[in-house]
mmCIF file of C-alpha atoms in Angstrom:
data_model
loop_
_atom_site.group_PDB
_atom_site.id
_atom_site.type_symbol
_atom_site.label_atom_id
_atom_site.label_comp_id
_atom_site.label_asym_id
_atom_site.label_seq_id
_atom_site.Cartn_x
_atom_site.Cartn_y
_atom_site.Cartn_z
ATOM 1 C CA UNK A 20 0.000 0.000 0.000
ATOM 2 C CA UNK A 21 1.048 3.639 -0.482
ATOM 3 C CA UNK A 22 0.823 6.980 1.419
ATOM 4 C CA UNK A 23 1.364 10.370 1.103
ATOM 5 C CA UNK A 24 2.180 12.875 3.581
ATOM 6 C CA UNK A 25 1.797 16.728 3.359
ATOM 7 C CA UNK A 26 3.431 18.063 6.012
ATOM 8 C CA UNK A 27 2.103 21.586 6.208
ATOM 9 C CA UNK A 28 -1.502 21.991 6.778
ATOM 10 C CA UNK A 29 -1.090 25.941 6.096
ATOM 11 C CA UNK A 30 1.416 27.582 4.466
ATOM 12 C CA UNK A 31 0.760 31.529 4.616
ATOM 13 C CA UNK A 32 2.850 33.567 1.633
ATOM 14 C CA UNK A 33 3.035 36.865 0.296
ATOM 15 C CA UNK A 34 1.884 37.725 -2.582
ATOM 16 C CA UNK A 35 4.710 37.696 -5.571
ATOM 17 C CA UNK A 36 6.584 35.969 -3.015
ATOM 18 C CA UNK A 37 7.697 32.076 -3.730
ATOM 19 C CA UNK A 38 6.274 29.116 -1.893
ATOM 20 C CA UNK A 39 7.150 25.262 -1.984
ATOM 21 C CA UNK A 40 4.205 22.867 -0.724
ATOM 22 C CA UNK A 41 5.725 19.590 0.556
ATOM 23 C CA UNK A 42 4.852 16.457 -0.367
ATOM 24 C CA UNK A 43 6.423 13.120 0.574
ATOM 25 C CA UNK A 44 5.227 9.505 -0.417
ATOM 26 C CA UNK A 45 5.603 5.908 0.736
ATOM 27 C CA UNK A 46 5.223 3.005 -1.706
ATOM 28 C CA UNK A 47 7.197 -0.695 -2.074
ATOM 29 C CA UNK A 48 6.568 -0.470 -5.810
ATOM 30 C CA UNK A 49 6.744 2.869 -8.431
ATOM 31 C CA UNK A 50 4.104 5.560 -8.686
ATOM 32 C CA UNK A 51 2.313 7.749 -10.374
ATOM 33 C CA UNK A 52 2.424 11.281 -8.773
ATOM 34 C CA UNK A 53 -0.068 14.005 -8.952
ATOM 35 C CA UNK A 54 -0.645 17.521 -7.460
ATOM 36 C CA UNK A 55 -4.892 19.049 -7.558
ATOM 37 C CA UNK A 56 -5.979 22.307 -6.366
ATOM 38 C CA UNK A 57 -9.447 22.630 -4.863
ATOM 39 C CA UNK A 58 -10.812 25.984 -4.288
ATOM 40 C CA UNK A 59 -13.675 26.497 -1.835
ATOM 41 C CA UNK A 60 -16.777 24.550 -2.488
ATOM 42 C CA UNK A 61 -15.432 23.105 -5.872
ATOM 43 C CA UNK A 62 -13.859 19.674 -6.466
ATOM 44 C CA UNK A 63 -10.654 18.783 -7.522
ATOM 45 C CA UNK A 64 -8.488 20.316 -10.901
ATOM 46 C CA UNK A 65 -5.471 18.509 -11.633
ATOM 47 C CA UNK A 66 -2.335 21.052 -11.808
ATOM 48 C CA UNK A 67 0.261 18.596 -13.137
ATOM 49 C CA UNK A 68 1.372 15.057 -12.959
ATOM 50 C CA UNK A 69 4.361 12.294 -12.694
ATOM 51 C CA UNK A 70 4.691 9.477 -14.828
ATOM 52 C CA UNK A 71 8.015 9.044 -15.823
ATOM 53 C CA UNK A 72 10.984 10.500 -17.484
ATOM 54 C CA UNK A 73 12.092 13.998 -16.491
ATOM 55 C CA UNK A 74 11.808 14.308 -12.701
ATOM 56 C CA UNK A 75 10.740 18.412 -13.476
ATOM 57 C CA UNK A 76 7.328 18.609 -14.096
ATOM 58 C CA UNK A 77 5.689 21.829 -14.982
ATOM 59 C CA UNK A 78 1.620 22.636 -14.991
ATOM 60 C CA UNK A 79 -1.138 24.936 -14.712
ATOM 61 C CA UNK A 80 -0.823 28.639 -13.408
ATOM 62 C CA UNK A 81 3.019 28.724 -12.696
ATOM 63 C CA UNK A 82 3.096 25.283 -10.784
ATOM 64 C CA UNK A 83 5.840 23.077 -11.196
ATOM 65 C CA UNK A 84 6.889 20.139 -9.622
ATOM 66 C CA UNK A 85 10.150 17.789 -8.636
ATOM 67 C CA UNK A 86 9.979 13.945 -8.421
ATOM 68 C CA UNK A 87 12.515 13.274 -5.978
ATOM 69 C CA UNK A 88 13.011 9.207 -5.750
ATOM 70 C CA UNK A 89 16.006 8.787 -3.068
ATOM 71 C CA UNK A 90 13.743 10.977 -1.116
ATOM 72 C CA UNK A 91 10.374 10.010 -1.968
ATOM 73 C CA UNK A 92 9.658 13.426 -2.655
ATOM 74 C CA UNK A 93 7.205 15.243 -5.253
ATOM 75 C CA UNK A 94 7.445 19.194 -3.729
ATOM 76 C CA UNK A 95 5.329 21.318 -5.530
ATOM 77 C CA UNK A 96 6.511 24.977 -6.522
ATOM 78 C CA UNK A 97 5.624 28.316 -7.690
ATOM 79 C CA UNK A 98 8.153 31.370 -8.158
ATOM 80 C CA UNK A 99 5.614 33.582 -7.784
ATOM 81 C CA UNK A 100 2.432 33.343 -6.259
ATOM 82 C CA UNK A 101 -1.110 35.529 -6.724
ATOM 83 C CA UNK A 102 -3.895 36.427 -4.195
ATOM 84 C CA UNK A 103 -5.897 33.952 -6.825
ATOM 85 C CA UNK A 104 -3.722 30.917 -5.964
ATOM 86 C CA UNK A 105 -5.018 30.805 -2.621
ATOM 87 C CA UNK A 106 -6.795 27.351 -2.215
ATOM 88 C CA UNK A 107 -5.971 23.879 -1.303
ATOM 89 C CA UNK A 108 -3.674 21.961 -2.142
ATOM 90 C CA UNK A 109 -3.811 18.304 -2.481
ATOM 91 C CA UNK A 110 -1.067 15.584 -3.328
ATOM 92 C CA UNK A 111 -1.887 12.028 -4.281
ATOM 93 C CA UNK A 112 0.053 8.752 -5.691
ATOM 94 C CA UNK A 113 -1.298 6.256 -7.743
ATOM 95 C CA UNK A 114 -0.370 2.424 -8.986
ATOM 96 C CA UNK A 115 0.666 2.389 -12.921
ATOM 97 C CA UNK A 116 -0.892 -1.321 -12.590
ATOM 98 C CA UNK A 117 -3.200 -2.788 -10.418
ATOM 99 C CA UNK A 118 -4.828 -1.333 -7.268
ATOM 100 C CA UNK A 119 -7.549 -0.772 -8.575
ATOM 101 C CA UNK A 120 -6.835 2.987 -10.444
ATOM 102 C CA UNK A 121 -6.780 4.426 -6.866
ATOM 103 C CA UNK A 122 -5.645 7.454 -5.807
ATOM 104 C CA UNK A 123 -4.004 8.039 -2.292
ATOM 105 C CA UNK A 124 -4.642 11.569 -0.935
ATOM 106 C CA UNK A 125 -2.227 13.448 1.063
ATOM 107 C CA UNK A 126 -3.693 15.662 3.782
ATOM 108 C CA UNK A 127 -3.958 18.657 1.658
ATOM 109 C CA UNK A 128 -2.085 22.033 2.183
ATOM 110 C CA UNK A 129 -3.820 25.680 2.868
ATOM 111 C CA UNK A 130 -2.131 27.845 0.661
ATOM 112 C CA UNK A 131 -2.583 31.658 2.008
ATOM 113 C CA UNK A 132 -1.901 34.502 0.033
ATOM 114 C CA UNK A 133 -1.500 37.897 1.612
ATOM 115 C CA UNK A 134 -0.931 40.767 0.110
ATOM 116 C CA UNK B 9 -10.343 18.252 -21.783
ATOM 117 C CA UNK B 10 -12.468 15.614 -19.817
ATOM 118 C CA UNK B 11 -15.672 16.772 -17.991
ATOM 119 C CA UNK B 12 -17.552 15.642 -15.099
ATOM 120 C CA UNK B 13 -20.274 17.294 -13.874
ATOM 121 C CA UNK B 14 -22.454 16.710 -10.677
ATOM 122 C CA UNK B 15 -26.277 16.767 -9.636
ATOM 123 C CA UNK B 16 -27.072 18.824 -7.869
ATOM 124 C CA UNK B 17 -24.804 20.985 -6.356
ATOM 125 C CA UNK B 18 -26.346 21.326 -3.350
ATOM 126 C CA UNK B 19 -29.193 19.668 -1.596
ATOM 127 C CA UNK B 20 -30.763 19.479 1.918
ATOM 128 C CA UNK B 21 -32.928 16.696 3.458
ATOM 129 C CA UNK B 22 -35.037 16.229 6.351
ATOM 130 C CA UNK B 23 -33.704 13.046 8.868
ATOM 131 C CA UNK B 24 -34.922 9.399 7.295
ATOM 132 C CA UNK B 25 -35.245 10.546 3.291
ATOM 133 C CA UNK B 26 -32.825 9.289 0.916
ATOM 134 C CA UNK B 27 -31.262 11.717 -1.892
ATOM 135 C CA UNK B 28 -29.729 10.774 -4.951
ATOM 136 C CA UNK B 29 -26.592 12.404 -6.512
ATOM 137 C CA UNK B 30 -25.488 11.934 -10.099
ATOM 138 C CA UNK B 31 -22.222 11.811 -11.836
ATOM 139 C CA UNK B 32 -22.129 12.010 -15.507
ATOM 140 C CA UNK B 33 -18.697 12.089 -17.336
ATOM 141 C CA UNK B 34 -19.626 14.499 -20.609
ATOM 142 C CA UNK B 35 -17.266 13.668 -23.167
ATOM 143 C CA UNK B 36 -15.636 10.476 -23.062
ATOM 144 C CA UNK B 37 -16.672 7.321 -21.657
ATOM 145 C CA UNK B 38 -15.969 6.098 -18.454
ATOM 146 C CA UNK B 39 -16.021 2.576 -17.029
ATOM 147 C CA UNK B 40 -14.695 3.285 -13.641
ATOM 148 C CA UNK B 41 -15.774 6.165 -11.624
ATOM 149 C CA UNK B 42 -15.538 6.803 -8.068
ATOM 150 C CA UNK B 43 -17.435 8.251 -5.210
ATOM 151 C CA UNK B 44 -15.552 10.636 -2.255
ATOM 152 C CA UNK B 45 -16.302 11.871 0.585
ATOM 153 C CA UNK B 46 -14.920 15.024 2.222
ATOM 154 C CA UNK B 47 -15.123 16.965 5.572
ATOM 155 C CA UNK B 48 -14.706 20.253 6.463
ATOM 156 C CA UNK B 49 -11.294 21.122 5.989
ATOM 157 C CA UNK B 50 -10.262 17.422 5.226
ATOM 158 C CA UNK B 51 -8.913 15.196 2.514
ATOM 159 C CA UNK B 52 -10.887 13.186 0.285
ATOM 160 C CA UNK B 53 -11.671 9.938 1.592
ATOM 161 C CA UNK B 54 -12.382 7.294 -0.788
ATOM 162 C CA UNK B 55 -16.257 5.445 -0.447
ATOM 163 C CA UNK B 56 -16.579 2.938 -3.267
ATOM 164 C CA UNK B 57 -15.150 2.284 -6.948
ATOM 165 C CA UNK B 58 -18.235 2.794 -9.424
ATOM 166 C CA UNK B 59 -17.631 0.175 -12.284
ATOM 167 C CA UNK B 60 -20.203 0.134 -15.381
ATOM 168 C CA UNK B 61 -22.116 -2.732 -15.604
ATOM 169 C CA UNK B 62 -21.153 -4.263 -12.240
ATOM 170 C CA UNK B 63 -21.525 -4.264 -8.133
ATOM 171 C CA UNK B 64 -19.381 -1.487 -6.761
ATOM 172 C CA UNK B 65 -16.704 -2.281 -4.270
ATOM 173 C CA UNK B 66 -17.245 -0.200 -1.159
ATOM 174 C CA UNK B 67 -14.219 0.652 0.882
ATOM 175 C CA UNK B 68 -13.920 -1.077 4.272
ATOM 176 C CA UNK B 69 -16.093 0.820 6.549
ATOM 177 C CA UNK B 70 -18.342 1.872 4.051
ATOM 178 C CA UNK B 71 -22.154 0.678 4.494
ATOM 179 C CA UNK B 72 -23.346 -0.746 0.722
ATOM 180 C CA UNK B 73 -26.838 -0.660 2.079
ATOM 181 C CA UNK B 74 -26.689 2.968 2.977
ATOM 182 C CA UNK B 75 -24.647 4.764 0.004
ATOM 183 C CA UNK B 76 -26.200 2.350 -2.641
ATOM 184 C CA UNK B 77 -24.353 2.884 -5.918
ATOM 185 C CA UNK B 78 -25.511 2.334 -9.379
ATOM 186 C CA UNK B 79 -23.131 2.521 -13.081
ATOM 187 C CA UNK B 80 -25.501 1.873 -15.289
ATOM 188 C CA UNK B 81 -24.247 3.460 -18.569
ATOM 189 C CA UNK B 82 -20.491 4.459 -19.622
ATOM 190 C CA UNK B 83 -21.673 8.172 -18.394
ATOM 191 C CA UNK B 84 -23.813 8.165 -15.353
ATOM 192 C CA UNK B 85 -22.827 6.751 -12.083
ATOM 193 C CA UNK B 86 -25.005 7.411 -9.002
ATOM 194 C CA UNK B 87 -25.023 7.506 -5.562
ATOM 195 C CA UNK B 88 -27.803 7.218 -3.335
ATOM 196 C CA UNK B 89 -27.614 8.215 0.213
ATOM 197 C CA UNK B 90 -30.488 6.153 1.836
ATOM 198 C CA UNK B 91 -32.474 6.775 5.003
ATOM 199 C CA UNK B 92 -29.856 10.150 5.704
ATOM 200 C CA UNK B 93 -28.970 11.185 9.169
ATOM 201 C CA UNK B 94 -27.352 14.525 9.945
ATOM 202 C CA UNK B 95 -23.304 12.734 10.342
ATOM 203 C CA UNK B 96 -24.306 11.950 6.605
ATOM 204 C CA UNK B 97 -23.628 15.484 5.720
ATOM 205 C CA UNK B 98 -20.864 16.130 3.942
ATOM 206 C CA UNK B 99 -19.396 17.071 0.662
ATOM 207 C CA UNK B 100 -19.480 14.673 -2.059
ATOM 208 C CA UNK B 101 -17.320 14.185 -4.661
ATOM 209 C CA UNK B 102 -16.955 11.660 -7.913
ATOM 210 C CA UNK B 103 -14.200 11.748 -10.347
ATOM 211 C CA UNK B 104 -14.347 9.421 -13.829
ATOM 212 C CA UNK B 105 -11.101 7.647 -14.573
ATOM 213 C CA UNK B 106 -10.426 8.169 -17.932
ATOM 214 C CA UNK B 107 -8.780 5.593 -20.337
ATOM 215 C CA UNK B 108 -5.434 6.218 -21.219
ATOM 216 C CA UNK B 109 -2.230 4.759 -20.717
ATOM 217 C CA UNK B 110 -2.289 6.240 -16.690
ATOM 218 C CA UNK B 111 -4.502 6.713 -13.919
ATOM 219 C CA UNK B 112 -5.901 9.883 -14.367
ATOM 220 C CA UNK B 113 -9.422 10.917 -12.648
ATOM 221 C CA UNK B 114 -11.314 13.899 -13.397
ATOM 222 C CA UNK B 115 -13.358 15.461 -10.748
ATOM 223 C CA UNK B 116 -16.902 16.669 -10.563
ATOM 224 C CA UNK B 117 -17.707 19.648 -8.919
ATOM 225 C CA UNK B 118 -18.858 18.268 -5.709
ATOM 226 C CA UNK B 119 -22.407 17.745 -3.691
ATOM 227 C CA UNK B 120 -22.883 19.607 -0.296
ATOM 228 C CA UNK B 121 -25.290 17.530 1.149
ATOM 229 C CA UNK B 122 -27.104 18.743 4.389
ATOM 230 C CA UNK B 123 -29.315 16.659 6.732
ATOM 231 C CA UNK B 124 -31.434 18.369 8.690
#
């Protein structure tokens, strides 16, 4: 089985300032590694994903991401953030085969923007 | 891109009804979809794995009886929250896996369901 642990329930920012949301995973076999962003009262819009292959990812809005595998690490990233990034922030691992297509949800992360 | 949308938004119940909620994947075809469910200020917590054309296979923990779950075309899944209490309220959420070489889901929009 595999889990995934977000670390910081809130992470307050400045805005135009940069911010990392961490995001570590456990899992005996490889994953697939995915970051979503849920504003309030919505569900869930992927910002960018992990397969394979380059260990940078880059997505949606700014986002990018950095599959780290000797660390078990998938740390999400933005240079500079906006008042309109505040939301949460979700991470979540997957099976490429078997389990069932499930996704394992981290905790989720507040991201606060301030100006 | 993929779209799932959600029926209704929003609904509140009196104690003892049942409500249904639908989940309809709009442009592509799914065979698996899945049902969350999410408190305040939570993470999503996986209820059952919607698959068309057969029994759903509820998470342990999860009463079958009560959240009764029906695929019964490549584009509608539902859920049905029977006999609600108020601890039944909560915000529900189903995403469509869509077929492709990876896992992807795509998300509805979510229910807020209230039991009053």
């Amino acid at each position: 089985a595999q889990s995934v642990t977000q670390l910081d329930s809130q992470v307050p920012v400045f805005e135009e300032a940069p911010v990392e949301l961490r995001c570590n995973y456990s899992s005996s076999v490889s994953v697939y590694l995915f970051w979503y962003v849920q504003y309030p009262n919505q569900g869930l819009q992927l910002l960018l994903k992990y397969l394979s292959g380059s260990t940078l990812v880059k997505g949606i809005n700014g986002f990018e991401a950095e599959f780290n595998k000797s660390q078990t690490s998938f740390h999400l990233r933005k240079p500079s953030v906006h008042i309109s990034d505040t939301a949460e922030y979700f991470c979540a691992v997957t099976r490429p085969t078997g389990g069932g297509n499930k996704l394992t949800f981290g905790t989720g992360t507040q991201l606060k923007v301030e100006l | 891109g993929a779209v799932v949308s959600q029926h209704p938004s929003w609904v509140i119940c009196k104690s003892g009804t049942s409500v249904k909620i639908e989940c309809r994947s709009l442009d592509f075809q799914a065979t698996t979809m899945f049902w969350y469910r999410q408190f305040p200020k939570q993470s999503l917590m996986l209820m059952a794995t919607s698959n068309e054309g057969s029994k759903a296979t509820y998470e342990q923990g999860v009463e079958k009886d009560k959240f009764l779950i029906n695929h019964a075309s490549l584009t509608l899944s539902t859920l049905t929250v029977t006999s609600a209490h108020p601890e039944d309220s909560s915000f529900y959420i189903c995403s469509a896996r869509v077929p492709s070489s990876y896992n992807e889901q795509f998300f509805g929009p979510g229910t807020r369901l209230t039991v009053l």
